[in-house]
Short mmCIF file of C-alpha atoms in Angstrom, two decimals:
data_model
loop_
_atom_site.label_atom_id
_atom_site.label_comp_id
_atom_site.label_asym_id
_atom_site.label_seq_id
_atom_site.Cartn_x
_atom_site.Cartn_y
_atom_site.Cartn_z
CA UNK A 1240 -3.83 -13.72 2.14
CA UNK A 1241 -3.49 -10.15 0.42
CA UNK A 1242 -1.50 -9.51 -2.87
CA UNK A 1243 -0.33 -6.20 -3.35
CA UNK A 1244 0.35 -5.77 -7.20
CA UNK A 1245 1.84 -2.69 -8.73
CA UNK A 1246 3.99 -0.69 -11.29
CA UNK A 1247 5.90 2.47 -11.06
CA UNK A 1248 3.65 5.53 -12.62
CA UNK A 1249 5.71 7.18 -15.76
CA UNK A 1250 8.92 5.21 -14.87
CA UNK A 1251 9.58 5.66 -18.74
CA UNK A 1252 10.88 9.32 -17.28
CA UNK A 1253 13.32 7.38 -15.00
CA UNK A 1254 16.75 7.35 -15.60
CA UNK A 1255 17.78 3.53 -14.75
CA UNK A 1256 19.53 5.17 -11.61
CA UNK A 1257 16.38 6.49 -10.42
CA UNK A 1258 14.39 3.30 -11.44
CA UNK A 1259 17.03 1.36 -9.41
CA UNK A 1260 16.69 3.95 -6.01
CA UNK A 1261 12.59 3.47 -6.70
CA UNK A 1262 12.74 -0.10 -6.72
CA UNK A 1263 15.51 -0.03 -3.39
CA UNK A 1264 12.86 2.21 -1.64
CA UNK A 1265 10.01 -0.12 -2.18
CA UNK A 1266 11.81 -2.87 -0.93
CA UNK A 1267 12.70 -0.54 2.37
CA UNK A 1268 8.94 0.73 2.47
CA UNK A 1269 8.13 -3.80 3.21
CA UNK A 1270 11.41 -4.25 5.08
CA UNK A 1271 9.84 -1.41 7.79
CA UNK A 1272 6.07 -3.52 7.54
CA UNK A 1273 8.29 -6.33 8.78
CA UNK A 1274 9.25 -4.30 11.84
CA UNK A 1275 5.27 -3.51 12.47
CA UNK A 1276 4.67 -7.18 12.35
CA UNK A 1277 7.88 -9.99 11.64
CA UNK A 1278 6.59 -12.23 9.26
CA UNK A 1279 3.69 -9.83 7.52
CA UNK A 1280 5.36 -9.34 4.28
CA UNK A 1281 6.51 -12.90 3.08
CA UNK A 1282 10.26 -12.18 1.37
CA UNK A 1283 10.56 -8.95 -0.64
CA UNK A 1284 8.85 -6.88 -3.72
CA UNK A 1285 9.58 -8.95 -6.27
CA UNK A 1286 10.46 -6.76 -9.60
CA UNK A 1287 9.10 -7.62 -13.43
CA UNK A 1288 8.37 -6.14 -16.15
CA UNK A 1289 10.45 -3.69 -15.50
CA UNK A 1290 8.58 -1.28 -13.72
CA UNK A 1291 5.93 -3.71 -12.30
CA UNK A 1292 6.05 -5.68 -8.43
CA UNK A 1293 4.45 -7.51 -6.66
CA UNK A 1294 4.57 -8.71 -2.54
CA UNK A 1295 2.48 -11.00 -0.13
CA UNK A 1296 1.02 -10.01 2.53
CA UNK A 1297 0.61 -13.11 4.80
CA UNK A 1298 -2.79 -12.01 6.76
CA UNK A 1299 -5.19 -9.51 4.54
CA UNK A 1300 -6.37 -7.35 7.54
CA UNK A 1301 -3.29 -4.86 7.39
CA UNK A 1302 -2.81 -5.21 3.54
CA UNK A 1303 -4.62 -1.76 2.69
CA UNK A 1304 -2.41 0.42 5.31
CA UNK A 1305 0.92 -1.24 3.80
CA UNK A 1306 -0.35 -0.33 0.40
CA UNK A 1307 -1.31 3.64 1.47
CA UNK A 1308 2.67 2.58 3.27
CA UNK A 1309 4.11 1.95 -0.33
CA UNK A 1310 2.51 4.54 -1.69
CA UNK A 1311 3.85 7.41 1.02
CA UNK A 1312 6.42 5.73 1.00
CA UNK A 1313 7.88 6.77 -2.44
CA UNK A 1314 5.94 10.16 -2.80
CA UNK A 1315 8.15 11.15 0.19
CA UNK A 1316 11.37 10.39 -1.63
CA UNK A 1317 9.91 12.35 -4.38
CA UNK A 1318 10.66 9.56 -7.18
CA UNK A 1319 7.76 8.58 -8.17
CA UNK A 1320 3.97 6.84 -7.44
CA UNK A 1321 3.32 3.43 -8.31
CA UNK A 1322 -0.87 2.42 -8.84
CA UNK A 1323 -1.88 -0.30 -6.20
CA UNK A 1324 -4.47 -3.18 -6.28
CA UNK A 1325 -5.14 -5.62 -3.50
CA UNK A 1326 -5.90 -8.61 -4.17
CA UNK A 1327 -7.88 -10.94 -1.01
CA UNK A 1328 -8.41 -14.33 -1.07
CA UNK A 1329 -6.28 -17.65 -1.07
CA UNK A 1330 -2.71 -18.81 -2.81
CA UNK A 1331 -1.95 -22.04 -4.01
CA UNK A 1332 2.00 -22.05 -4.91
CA UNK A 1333 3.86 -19.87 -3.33
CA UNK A 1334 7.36 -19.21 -4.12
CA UNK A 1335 8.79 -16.70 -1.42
CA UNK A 1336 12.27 -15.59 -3.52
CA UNK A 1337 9.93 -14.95 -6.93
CA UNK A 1338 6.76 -13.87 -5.98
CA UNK A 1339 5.57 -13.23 -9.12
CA UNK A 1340 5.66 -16.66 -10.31
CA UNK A 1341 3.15 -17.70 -7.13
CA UNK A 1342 -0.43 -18.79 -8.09
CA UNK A 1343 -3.23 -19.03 -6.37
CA UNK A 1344 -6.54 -16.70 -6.18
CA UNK A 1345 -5.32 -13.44 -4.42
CA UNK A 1346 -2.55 -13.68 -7.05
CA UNK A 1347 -4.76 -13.84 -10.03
CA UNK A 1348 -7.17 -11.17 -8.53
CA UNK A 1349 -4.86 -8.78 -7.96
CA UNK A 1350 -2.82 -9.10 -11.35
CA UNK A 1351 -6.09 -9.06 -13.17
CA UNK A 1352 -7.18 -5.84 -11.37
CA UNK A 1353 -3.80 -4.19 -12.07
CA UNK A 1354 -4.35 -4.75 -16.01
CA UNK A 1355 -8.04 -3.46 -15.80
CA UNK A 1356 -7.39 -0.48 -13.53
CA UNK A 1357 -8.49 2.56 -15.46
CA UNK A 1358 -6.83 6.01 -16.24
CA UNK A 1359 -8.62 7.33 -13.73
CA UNK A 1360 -7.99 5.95 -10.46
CA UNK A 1361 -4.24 4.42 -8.91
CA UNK A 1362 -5.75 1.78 -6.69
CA UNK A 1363 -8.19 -0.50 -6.27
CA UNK A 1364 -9.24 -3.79 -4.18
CA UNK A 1365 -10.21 -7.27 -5.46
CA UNK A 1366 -11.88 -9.86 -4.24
CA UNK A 1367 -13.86 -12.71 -5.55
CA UNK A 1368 -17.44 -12.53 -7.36
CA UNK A 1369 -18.94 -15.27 -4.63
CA UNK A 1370 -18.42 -11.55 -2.31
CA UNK A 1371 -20.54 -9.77 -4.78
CA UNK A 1372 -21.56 -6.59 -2.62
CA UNK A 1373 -17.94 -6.14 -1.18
CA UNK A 1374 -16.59 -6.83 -4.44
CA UNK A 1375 -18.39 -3.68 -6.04
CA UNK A 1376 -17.42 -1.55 -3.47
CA UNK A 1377 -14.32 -2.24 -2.15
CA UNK A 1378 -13.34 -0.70 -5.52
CA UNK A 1379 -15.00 2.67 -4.78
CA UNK A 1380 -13.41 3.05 -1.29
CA UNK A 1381 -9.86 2.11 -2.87
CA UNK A 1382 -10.86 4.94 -5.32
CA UNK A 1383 -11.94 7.11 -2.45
CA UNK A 1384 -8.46 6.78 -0.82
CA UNK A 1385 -6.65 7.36 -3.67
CA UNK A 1386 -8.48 10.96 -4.68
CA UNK A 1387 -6.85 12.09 -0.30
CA UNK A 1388 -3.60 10.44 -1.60
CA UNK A 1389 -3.64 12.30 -4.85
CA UNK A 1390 -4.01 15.77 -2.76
CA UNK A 1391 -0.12 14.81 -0.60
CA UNK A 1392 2.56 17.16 -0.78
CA UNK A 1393 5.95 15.36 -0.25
CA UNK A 1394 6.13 16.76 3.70
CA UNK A 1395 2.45 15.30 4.10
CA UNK A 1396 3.56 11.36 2.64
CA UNK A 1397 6.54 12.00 5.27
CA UNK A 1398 4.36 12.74 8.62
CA UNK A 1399 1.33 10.34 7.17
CA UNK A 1400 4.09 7.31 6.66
CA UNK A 1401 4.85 7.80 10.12
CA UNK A 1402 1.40 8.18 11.34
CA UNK A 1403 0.25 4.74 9.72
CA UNK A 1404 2.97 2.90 12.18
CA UNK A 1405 0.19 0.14 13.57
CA UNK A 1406 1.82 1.66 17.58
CA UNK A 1407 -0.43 4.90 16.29
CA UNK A 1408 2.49 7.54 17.39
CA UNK A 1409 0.97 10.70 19.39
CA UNK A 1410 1.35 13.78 17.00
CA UNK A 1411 4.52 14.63 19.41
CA UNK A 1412 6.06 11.48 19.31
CA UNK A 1413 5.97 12.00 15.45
CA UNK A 1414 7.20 15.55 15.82
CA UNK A 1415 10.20 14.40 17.75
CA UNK A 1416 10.97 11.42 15.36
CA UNK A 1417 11.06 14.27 12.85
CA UNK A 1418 15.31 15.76 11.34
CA UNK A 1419 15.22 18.66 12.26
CA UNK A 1420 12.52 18.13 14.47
CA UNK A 1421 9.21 20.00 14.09
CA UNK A 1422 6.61 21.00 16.48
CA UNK A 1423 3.12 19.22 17.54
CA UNK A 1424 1.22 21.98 16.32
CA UNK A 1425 2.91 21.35 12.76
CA UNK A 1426 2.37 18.00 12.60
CA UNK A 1427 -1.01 18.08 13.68
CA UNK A 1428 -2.07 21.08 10.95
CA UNK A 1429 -0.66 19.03 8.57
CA UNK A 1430 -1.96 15.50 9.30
CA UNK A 1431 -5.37 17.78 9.10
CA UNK A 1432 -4.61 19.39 5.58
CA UNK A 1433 -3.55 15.66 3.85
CA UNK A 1434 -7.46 14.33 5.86
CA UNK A 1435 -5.38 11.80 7.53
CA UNK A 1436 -8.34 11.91 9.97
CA UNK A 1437 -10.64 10.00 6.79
CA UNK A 1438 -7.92 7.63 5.63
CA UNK A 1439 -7.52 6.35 9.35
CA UNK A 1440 -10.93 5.88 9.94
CA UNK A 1441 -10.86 3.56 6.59
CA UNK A 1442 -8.19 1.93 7.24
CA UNK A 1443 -9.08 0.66 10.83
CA UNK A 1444 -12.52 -0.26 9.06
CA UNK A 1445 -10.77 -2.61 6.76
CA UNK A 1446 -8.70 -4.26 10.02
CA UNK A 1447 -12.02 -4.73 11.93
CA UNK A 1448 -12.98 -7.14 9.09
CA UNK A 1449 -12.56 -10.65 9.25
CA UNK A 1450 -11.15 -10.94 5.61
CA UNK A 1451 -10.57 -14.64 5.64
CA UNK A 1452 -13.82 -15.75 6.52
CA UNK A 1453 -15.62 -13.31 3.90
CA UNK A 1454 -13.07 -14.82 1.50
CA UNK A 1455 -13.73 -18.33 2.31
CA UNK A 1456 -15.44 -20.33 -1.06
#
């Protein structure tokens, strides 16, 4: 399984309106994973802290597109950002209306990473020392992602959240999805500005892995 843990970058700036639309939005950003896949995101974002969450991801292989997802998600709606760390490997208790209070591996790796995720980066993967090559670099290439990420103006989240759709929408089939609708030409110059080109090629990397099995004990 995949943990996605995360918290809501300077929500001390949000008004408790605007923490309350962030938090709505993340819960829409899983609610549309669901459509990808039924069953891929086990209940909701579950809310603590106050501006921390956290949200299963039943199989691992898609869990770093959903959390690029979340991410564009919320830089679209111009809120806010929220940092990001996967955690891969097993869960033990699961409790599917609180995920927070769930236990198991993935759940300690990825709350763990959260706490120890430096200044300088907004995501990051995890996944258990037994992996020890993958688990020093799966780190860098979350880093990696987050630098293209970092670069997104709110019109490139929009067209990149609707490029990640798992159907892979042509460029027109985006354009037309697209109030007021926009030409191919657009959304192909700007899926080339925000290097959706790199990110892609990443991300179908990390679905080509078998996950589970590297995660096995």
């Amino acid at each position: 399984m995949a943990v996605l843990t995360g918290d809501l970058i300077k929500s001390r700036r949000l008004s408790d309106l605007e923490l309350d639309k962030t938090r709505r939005a993340l819960c829409a950003a899983a609610a549309e994973v669901n459509e990808w896949q039924p069953g891929a995101v086990l209940g909701e974002p579950d809310f603590f802290r106050g501006d921390a969450w956290q949200m299963l991801v039943t199989v691992p292989k898609p869990a770093l597109r959903i959390a690029v997802y979340m991410r564009a998600f919320l830089l679209e709606s111009g809120l806010s950002d929220t940092r990001i760390v996967i955690g891969l490997g097993a869960a033990e208790k699961v409790y599917p209306k609180r995920i927070s209070l769930s236990t198991g591996q993935a759940f300690t790796l990825s709350g763990l990473g959260l706490d120890n995720l430096t200044r300088y980066t907004k995501m990051s993967i995890a996944l258990s020392a037994h992996c020890e090559d993958l688990a020093a670099w799966l780190p860098v290439v979350a880093q990696l992602c987050d630098v293209l990420i970092g670069h997104w103006t709110t019109r490139q989240a929009k067209i990149i959240r609707l490029a990640l759709a798992p159907s892979e929408p042509t460029h027109d089939e985006i354009a037309q999805s697209i109030n007021p609708k926009v030409s191919k030409q657009a959304v192909t110059k700007i899926l080339a500005g925000a290097d959706w080109h790199v990110l892609r090629s990443v991300i179908e990397q990390f679905e080509k892995t078998d996950w589970m099995k590297l995660c096995a004990p």
